[in-house]
Coordinates of C-alpha atoms and ligand atoms in Angstrom, one line a residue:
M1 CA 0.0 0.0 0.0
E2 CA 2.7 2.5 1.1
E3 CA 4.9 1.6 -1.9
S4 CA 2.1 2.1 -4.4
L5 CA 1.1 5.4 -2.7
F6 CA 4.6 6.8 -3.3
E7 CA 4.8 5.4 -6.8
K8 CA 2.2 7.9 -7.8
W9 CA 2.7 10.6 -5.2
R10 CA 6.4 11.1 -5.1
R11 CA 7.1 14.8 -4.7
T12 CA 9.0 16.2 -7.6
H13 CA 9.7 19.7 -6.2
Y14 CA 9.6 21.6 -2.9
S15 CA 7.5 24.8 -3.1
S16 CA 10.6 27.0 -3.1
E17 CA 11.8 25.2 -6.2
I18 CA 8.8 26.2 -8.3
Y19 CA 9.8 29.1 -10.4
E20 CA 8.3 30.7 -13.5
E21 CA 11.0 29.1 -15.6
L22 CA 9.2 25.8 -15.0
D23 CA 6.2 27.2 -16.9
G24 CA 4.3 24.3 -18.6
K25 CA 6.0 21.6 -16.6
D26 CA 4.2 18.8 -14.7
V27 CA 5.0 18.7 -11.0
I28 CA 4.0 17.1 -7.8
V29 CA 4.2 19.2 -4.6
C30 CA 3.2 18.1 -1.1
G31 CA 2.5 20.1 2.0
W32 CA -0.1 21.8 4.3
A33 CA -3.0 24.0 3.1
E34 CA -2.1 27.3 4.9
N35 CA -4.7 29.6 3.4
F36 CA -7.8 28.9 1.4
R37 CA -9.9 31.4 -0.6
D38 CA -13.0 30.6 -2.6
L39 CA -14.2 33.2 -5.1
G40 CA -16.9 31.1 -6.6
N41 CA -15.5 30.3 -10.0
I42 CA -11.9 30.2 -8.8
Q43 CA -10.4 28.8 -5.6
F44 CA -6.9 29.4 -4.2
I45 CA -4.8 27.4 -1.8
T46 CA -1.5 28.5 -0.4
L47 CA 0.4 25.3 0.1
R48 CA 3.3 25.4 2.6
D49 CA 6.0 22.8 3.0
S50 CA 9.2 22.9 5.0
R51 CA 10.9 25.2 2.5
G52 CA 8.3 27.8 1.6
K53 CA 5.0 28.3 0.0
V54 CA 3.4 28.1 -3.5
Q55 CA 0.0 29.1 -4.8
I56 CA -2.3 26.5 -6.1
T57 CA -5.0 28.0 -8.4
I58 CA -8.1 26.1 -9.2
P59 CA -10.2 27.9 -11.9
K60 CA -13.5 26.1 -12.6
K61 CA -13.0 26.3 -16.3
K62 CA -9.6 24.8 -16.4
V63 CA -9.8 21.9 -13.9
S64 CA -12.0 18.8 -13.8
T65 CA -15.3 19.0 -11.9
D66 CA -13.9 16.3 -9.5
V67 CA -10.9 18.5 -8.6
F68 CA -13.0 21.6 -8.3
D69 CA -15.6 20.0 -6.1
A70 CA -13.1 18.1 -4.0
T71 CA -11.2 21.4 -3.3
K72 CA -14.3 22.8 -1.5
S73 CA -13.8 20.3 1.3
I74 CA -10.2 21.4 2.0
R75 CA -9.5 23.4 5.1
Q76 CA -6.6 25.0 6.8
Q77 CA -3.7 22.6 7.7
F78 CA -5.1 19.7 5.6
V79 CA -2.1 17.7 4.3
L80 CA -2.2 17.7 0.5
G81 CA -0.5 16.2 -2.5
V82 CA -1.0 18.4 -5.6
A83 CA -0.2 17.1 -9.1
G84 CA -0.5 19.8 -11.8
V85 CA 1.2 22.0 -14.3
V86 CA 3.2 25.1 -13.5
K87 CA 2.0 28.4 -14.8
A88 CA 3.9 31.7 -14.9
N89 CA 1.5 34.4 -13.6
K90 CA 2.6 37.9 -12.7
E91 CA -0.3 38.3 -10.3
A92 CA 0.5 35.2 -8.2
P93 CA 3.0 35.4 -5.3
R94 CA 6.6 35.0 -6.7
G95 CA 5.0 35.1 -10.2
V96 CA 4.1 31.5 -10.4
E97 CA 1.2 29.1 -9.6
I98 CA 0.2 25.5 -10.1
I99 CA -3.0 24.4 -11.8
P100 CA -3.9 21.0 -10.4
S101 CA -4.9 18.0 -12.4
E102 CA -5.3 16.0 -9.2
I103 CA -5.4 16.8 -5.5
R104 CA -4.9 14.1 -2.9
I105 CA -5.8 14.7 0.8
F106 CA -3.3 12.8 2.9
G107 CA -4.5 14.1 6.3
K108 CA -7.2 16.2 7.7
A109 CA -7.2 18.8 10.4
S110 CA -10.0 19.3 13.0
H111 CA -11.5 22.7 13.2
P112 CA -11.6 25.0 15.1
L113 CA -7.8 24.8 15.5
P114 CA -6.5 25.9 19.0
L115 CA -4.2 28.4 17.3
E116 CA -4.0 30.4 14.1
P117 CA -0.8 28.9 12.7
T118 CA 0.1 31.6 10.1
G119 CA 1.1 34.0 12.9
K120 CA -1.4 36.7 11.9
I121 CA -3.2 36.5 15.3
P122 CA -0.8 36.9 18.2
A123 CA -1.4 34.3 21.1
D124 CA -0.2 34.1 24.6
I125 CA 2.9 31.9 25.1
D126 CA 1.1 29.3 27.2
V127 CA -1.6 28.9 24.5
R128 CA 1.1 28.6 22.0
L129 CA 3.1 26.0 24.0
N130 CA -0.1 24.0 24.6
A131 CA -0.4 23.6 20.8
R132 CA 3.3 23.6 20.2
I133 CA 3.3 21.7 16.9
L134 CA 0.9 24.2 15.4
D135 CA 2.8 27.0 16.9
L136 CA 6.0 25.8 15.4
R137 CA 4.4 26.1 11.9
R138 CA 4.5 29.9 12.3
P139 CA 7.2 31.6 10.3
E140 CA 8.8 33.1 13.4
C141 CA 9.2 29.8 15.1
R142 CA 10.5 28.1 12.0
A143 CA 13.1 31.0 11.7
I144 CA 14.2 30.4 15.3
F145 CA 14.8 26.7 14.8
R146 CA 16.5 27.2 11.5
I147 CA 18.9 29.6 13.3
R148 CA 19.4 27.0 16.1
H149 CA 20.2 24.3 13.6
E150 CA 22.8 26.6 11.8
A151 CA 24.3 27.7 15.2
L152 CA 24.8 24.1 16.3
Q153 CA 26.4 23.1 12.9
S154 CA 28.7 26.1 13.3
I155 CA 29.6 25.2 16.9
R156 CA 30.4 21.6 16.0
K157 CA 32.5 22.7 13.0
Y158 CA 34.5 25.3 15.0
L159 CA 35.2 23.0 17.9
S160 CA 36.2 20.0 15.7
R161 CA 38.4 22.3 13.7
E162 CA 40.1 23.4 16.9
G163 CA 40.9 19.8 17.8
F164 CA 38.1 19.1 20.3
M165 CA 36.5 15.6 20.1
E166 CA 32.8 15.1 20.6
I167 CA 31.8 12.9 23.5
Q168 CA 28.6 11.7 25.1
T169 CA 28.6 11.2 28.8
S170 CA 25.8 9.5 30.9
R171 CA 22.6 11.2 31.9
I172 CA 22.1 8.9 34.8
I173 CA 24.5 9.7 37.6
G174 CA 25.2 8.6 41.2
A175 CA 26.4 11.9 42.7
A176 CA 25.7 15.6 42.1
S177 CA 28.2 17.5 40.0
E178 CA 26.7 21.0 40.6
G179 CA 25.7 20.8 44.3
G180 CA 22.8 18.9 45.7
S181 CA 19.9 21.4 45.6
A182 CA 18.7 21.2 42.0
L183 CA 18.8 17.4 41.4
F184 CA 16.1 15.3 40.0
P185 CA 16.2 11.9 41.9
L186 CA 15.4 8.7 40.1
D187 CA 14.5 5.2 41.3
Y188 CA 17.3 3.1 39.9
F189 CA 16.4 -0.6 40.3
G190 CA 15.5 0.2 43.9
G191 CA 18.6 2.3 44.5
K192 CA 19.1 6.1 44.2
A193 CA 20.3 7.8 41.1
Y194 CA 19.9 11.3 39.6
L195 CA 19.5 13.0 36.2
A196 CA 22.8 14.7 35.3
Q197 CA 23.0 18.4 35.9
S198 CA 26.1 18.8 33.7
P199 CA 28.8 16.5 32.3
E200 CA 31.3 18.2 34.6
L201 CA 33.2 15.4 36.3
Y202 CA 33.1 13.1 33.3
K203 CA 34.4 15.7 30.9
E204 CA 37.2 16.4 33.3
E205 CA 38.0 12.7 33.5
L206 CA 38.0 12.4 29.7
V207 CA 40.8 15.0 29.2
T208 CA 43.1 12.4 30.8
V209 CA 42.5 10.4 27.6
F210 CA 41.5 12.7 24.8
E211 CA 42.9 16.1 26.1
K212 CA 40.3 18.3 24.2
V213 CA 36.7 17.2 24.4
F214 CA 33.3 18.8 23.8
E215 CA 29.7 17.7 24.5
I216 CA 26.4 19.0 23.3
G217 CA 23.6 17.6 25.4
N218 CA 20.5 17.9 27.5
F219 CA 21.0 18.4 31.2
F220 CA 18.6 18.7 34.1
R221 CA 18.1 21.0 37.0
A222 CA 15.1 20.9 39.4
E223 CA 14.8 24.7 39.1
K224 CA 12.1 26.0 41.5
S225 CA 12.5 29.5 40.1
H226 CA 10.1 30.3 37.3
T227 CA 12.0 32.8 35.2
R228 CA 12.5 33.7 31.5
R229 CA 16.0 32.2 31.5
H230 CA 15.6 28.9 33.5
L231 CA 14.3 25.5 32.4
S232 CA 14.4 22.2 34.1
E233 CA 15.9 20.7 31.0
F234 CA 18.4 22.7 29.0
I235 CA 21.0 22.1 26.3
S236 CA 24.6 22.7 27.4
I237 CA 27.6 23.1 25.1
D238 CA 30.6 21.9 27.2
I239 CA 34.2 21.9 26.5
E240 CA 37.2 20.7 28.6
E241 CA 40.9 21.0 27.7
A242 CA 44.1 19.6 29.2
F243 CA 47.1 21.7 29.7
A244 CA 45.0 24.9 29.3
S245 CA 44.3 27.8 31.6
A246 CA 41.0 29.6 32.2
E247 CA 42.3 32.4 29.9
D248 CA 43.0 29.8 27.1
V249 CA 39.4 28.5 27.2
M250 CA 38.0 32.0 27.4
K251 CA 39.7 32.7 24.1
V252 CA 38.0 29.5 22.6
Q253 CA 34.7 30.8 23.9
E254 CA 34.9 34.3 22.5
N255 CA 36.2 33.1 19.1
L256 CA 33.5 30.5 18.9
I257 CA 30.8 33.1 19.6
A258 CA 32.2 35.5 17.0
E259 CA 32.3 32.7 14.4
V260 CA 28.8 31.5 15.1
I261 CA 27.4 35.0 14.9
E262 CA 29.2 35.6 11.6
H263 CA 27.8 32.3 10.3
I264 CA 24.2 33.2 11.3
I265 CA 24.5 36.7 9.7
Q266 CA 25.6 35.1 6.5
S267 CA 23.4 32.0 6.4
C268 CA 20.1 33.2 8.1
N269 CA 19.5 36.5 6.5
K270 CA 15.8 35.7 5.8
E271 CA 15.2 34.3 9.2
L272 CA 16.8 37.3 11.0
D273 CA 14.5 39.6 8.9
I274 CA 11.4 37.5 9.9
L275 CA 12.5 38.0 13.6
N276 CA 13.4 41.6 13.0
C277 CA 16.7 40.7 14.7
K278 CA 19.7 42.8 13.9
L279 CA 22.8 40.8 14.8
K280 CA 26.2 42.3 14.7
K281 CA 29.5 40.5 14.9
P282 CA 31.1 41.3 18.3
D283 CA 34.5 43.0 18.7
L284 CA 37.2 40.7 20.0
P285 CA 38.5 40.3 22.6
F286 CA 35.5 40.6 24.9
N287 CA 36.0 42.9 27.9
R288 CA 37.2 41.1 31.1
L289 CA 36.0 42.6 34.4
T290 CA 37.0 41.3 37.7
Y291 CA 34.3 40.4 40.3
S292 CA 35.7 43.2 42.5
E293 CA 35.5 45.8 39.6
V294 CA 31.9 44.7 39.0
L295 CA 31.1 45.3 42.7
E296 CA 32.6 48.8 42.5
K297 CA 30.7 49.6 39.4
L298 CA 27.5 48.5 41.0
A299 CA 28.1 50.4 44.2
K300 CA 28.7 53.6 42.2
N301 CA 25.3 53.1 40.8
G302 CA 23.6 52.5 44.1
C303 CA 23.6 48.7 44.3
E304 CA 25.7 47.4 47.1
I305 CA 26.8 43.7 47.0
K306 CA 28.9 42.4 49.9
W307 CA 32.2 40.9 48.7
G308 CA 31.8 37.1 48.6
E309 CA 28.1 37.2 47.6
D310 CA 26.7 36.2 44.2
L311 CA 25.2 38.9 42.0
T312 CA 21.5 39.3 42.5
T313 CA 19.1 39.6 39.6
K314 CA 18.7 43.3 40.3
A315 CA 22.5 43.7 40.2
S316 CA 22.8 41.7 36.9
R317 CA 20.0 43.9 35.4
L318 CA 21.9 47.0 36.3
L319 CA 25.1 45.6 34.9
G320 CA 23.3 44.8 31.7
E321 CA 22.2 48.4 31.4
M322 CA 25.8 49.4 31.5
H323 CA 26.7 46.8 28.9
R324 CA 24.0 47.1 26.2
E325 CA 24.5 44.6 23.3
E326 CA 27.8 43.5 24.7
F327 CA 29.4 40.2 25.6
Y328 CA 31.8 40.5 28.6
F329 CA 33.6 38.2 31.0
I330 CA 33.5 38.5 34.8
V331 CA 36.6 36.8 36.2
D332 CA 38.3 36.2 39.6
W333 CA 35.2 35.2 41.6
P334 CA 35.4 34.5 45.3
S335 CA 36.2 30.8 45.8
E336 CA 33.2 30.3 48.2
T337 CA 30.7 31.3 45.5
R338 CA 31.9 28.7 43.0
P339 CA 31.6 24.9 42.8
F340 CA 34.1 22.6 44.5
Y341 CA 35.8 21.7 41.2
I342 CA 37.0 25.3 40.5
K343 CA 40.6 26.0 41.4
P344 CA 41.5 28.7 44.0
Q345 CA 44.3 31.0 42.9
E346 CA 47.7 30.1 44.3
N347 CA 48.5 33.7 45.5
D348 CA 45.2 34.4 47.0
P349 CA 43.0 31.4 47.6
K350 CA 40.0 33.6 48.5
I351 CA 39.7 34.2 44.7
C352 CA 39.4 31.4 42.2
Y353 CA 40.0 30.9 38.5
A354 CA 36.4 31.1 37.6
F355 CA 34.7 33.2 34.9
D356 CA 31.2 33.9 33.6
L357 CA 30.4 35.1 30.1
M358 CA 27.6 37.6 30.2
Y359 CA 25.5 39.1 27.4
E360 CA 23.9 42.3 28.8
W361 CA 22.4 41.0 32.0
I362 CA 22.3 37.3 31.2
E363 CA 24.9 34.7 32.1
I364 CA 25.5 32.6 29.0
T365 CA 28.5 30.6 30.2
S366 CA 30.4 29.5 33.3
G367 CA 33.8 28.0 33.4
G368 CA 37.2 28.0 34.9
A369 CA 40.5 26.2 35.7
R370 CA 39.9 23.1 37.7
V371 CA 41.3 21.6 40.8
D372 CA 44.1 19.3 39.6
S373 CA 45.3 17.8 42.9
K374 CA 43.4 15.1 44.9
D375 CA 44.1 16.7 48.3
L376 CA 42.8 20.1 47.2
F377 CA 39.7 18.4 45.7
I378 CA 38.9 16.7 49.0
K379 CA 39.4 20.0 50.9
R380 CA 37.1 21.8 48.5
L381 CA 34.4 19.1 48.9
K382 CA 34.6 19.4 52.6
E383 CA 34.5 23.2 52.6
Q384 CA 31.2 23.0 50.6
G385 CA 29.7 20.4 53.0
L386 CA 30.0 17.5 50.6
N387 CA 31.0 14.0 51.5
P388 CA 34.3 12.9 49.7
D389 CA 33.1 9.3 49.9
S390 CA 30.4 10.0 47.4
F391 CA 33.1 11.2 44.9
D392 CA 35.3 8.2 45.3
F393 CA 34.8 7.3 41.6
H394 CA 36.2 10.7 40.6
L395 CA 38.9 10.9 43.3
K396 CA 40.5 7.7 41.8
I397 CA 41.2 9.5 38.5
Y398 CA 43.7 11.7 40.4
D399 CA 45.7 8.5 41.0
Y400 CA 45.8 7.7 37.3
G401 CA 47.5 10.9 36.1
M402 CA 45.5 14.2 36.0
P403 CA 46.8 17.1 34.0
P404 CA 46.0 20.7 34.7
H405 CA 42.8 21.5 32.8
S406 CA 40.1 24.1 32.2
G407 CA 36.7 24.3 30.5
W408 CA 33.3 25.9 30.3
G409 CA 29.6 25.1 29.9
M410 CA 27.5 27.4 27.7
G411 CA 23.8 27.5 27.9
M412 CA 22.7 26.9 24.3
D413 CA 19.2 28.1 24.9
R414 CA 20.4 31.3 26.5
F415 CA 22.8 31.8 23.6
M416 CA 19.8 31.3 21.3
L417 CA 18.0 34.3 23.0
V418 CA 20.9 36.4 21.7
L419 CA 20.9 34.9 18.2
S420 CA 17.1 35.3 17.7
C421 CA 16.5 38.5 19.7
K422 CA 14.1 36.8 22.0
E423 CA 13.6 37.3 25.8
N424 CA 11.9 34.1 27.0
I425 CA 13.9 30.9 26.9
R426 CA 10.7 29.0 26.1
E427 CA 10.5 30.6 22.7
V428 CA 13.8 29.0 21.6
V429 CA 13.2 25.4 22.9
L430 CA 11.0 23.0 21.0
F431 CA 9.3 21.4 24.0
P432 CA 10.3 23.5 27.0
R433 CA 10.2 21.9 30.5
D434 CA 9.7 24.0 33.6
R435 CA 8.2 23.6 37.0
Y436 CA 4.7 24.0 35.6
R437 CA 5.1 22.4 32.2
L438 CA 5.8 18.7 31.4
V439 CA 3.4 18.5 28.4
P440 CA 3.6 18.5 25.4
Ligands
AMO501 P1 26.5 26.4 35.3 O1 25.7 25.7 36.3 O2 26.7 27.8 35.5 O3 27.9 25.7 35.1 O4 25.8 26.1 33.9 C1 26.4 26.5 32.7 C2 25.4 27.3 31.8 O5 24.3 26.6 31.5 C3 23.1 27.4 31.5 N1 22.1 27.0 32.5 C4 20.8 26.9 32.2 N2 20.1 27.3 31.2 C5 18.7 27.2 31.3 N3 18.1 26.7 32.4 C6 18.8 26.3 33.5 N4 18.1 25.9 34.5 C7 20.2 26.5 33.4 N5 21.2 26.2 34.3 C8 22.4 26.5 33.7 C9 23.6 28.8 31.8 C10 24.9 28.6 32.5 O6 25.8 29.7 32.3 N6 29.7 22.6 35.0 C11 29.6 24.1 34.9 C12 30.2 24.6 33.6 C13 31.7 24.5 33.6 O7 32.4 25.0 34.6 O8 32.3 23.9 32.7 C14 28.1 24.4 35.0 O9 27.3 23.6 34.8 O10 23.8 29.5 30.5

């Protein structure tokens, strides 16, 4: 049955491949009826596929009665195959239309639809997410995910070219890598396990074998805070490099960002226009501010943060106002504010080799140089109230030859906010998960 269906209904062209030069040629196009107009003696369907749209024109005089009558039952979002002849017509969009000899309905859509999927009628984000598949058919959404695809391609290409090897670590773990508070516990054959919050300790272990590694994967945080930049499942781009300092991997980060932005500007012109998003290639190197300098800047603007405390949202917002449309690093964080795997500075252990990459007020990336001695690792764990016995598996690696190493983790979804000029992280994730959303 399937085979014989595609013997007859094999698509010959995508909509975007139908040009006036094909005038007089027989074609088969497949897609979704986006708009439908009935003027009595002539009907029009706008057929949309994954690459664009084409007009199907059905004049009573020029098509069979069967085709003309069958067209009347077609409604928005029906899935169609259209066999017909291409006709150049200056009045049609893009100067071309198809006059059908046969229309096949592959799938119907039930009306009323929960959402108007051409994007003409704005809808609230929750209504949109509840009908996400219809929502994704809107030109804006398709533009966002095209950009996301291109950005990921570009990231892989850049890191591979720089000698990083792609790895996949486990999502089921036995001990927290980012502190215990935001873990999702699992029942693991009657025992306890967790969903990975990051690939941190594994990527560090793997530099003892491959030296330069990267991972692109889904990670999980049981985030209670319901904000526009937190999800319970997010995509992280992680790198780790042996014999490298924090400054070395910061250079990898800024060059990567500049290359990805350049690639998006070049390859996603149309998509950026749809999103009304004006991207510009950032100047290199990015500014590097120390944590203490940031505190001073904030204090001068009436926002006091005690040395040793993390930046509040209010402080980050204020900082963002001082750094409009800018990427910048914050370096030299107090050791106590950073995870146990970050290395304190030799000359002043109150400060550590950690950095954050910010875009305006949003943290895009965290990273740093790592603890590379076993004794110091145990000390850091204890300082942060963690039990070294739970990290036995990782402590062993220090007995097998651990090089000095550094790395970072970049929130892909947050980076996408920059690349698509969006403000809510839910816009740039296909099926976002947060405290209140597990479906669809
Ligand atoms: P951190 O916990 O700062 O560092 O996470 C790295 C980056 O991941 C993104 N991110 C999130 N994005 C959306 N929703 C969330 N709930 C969320 N949590 C984090 C942010 C953040 O900057 N192991 C370290 C990285 C390293 O040192 O290599 C880590 O996970 O953009």
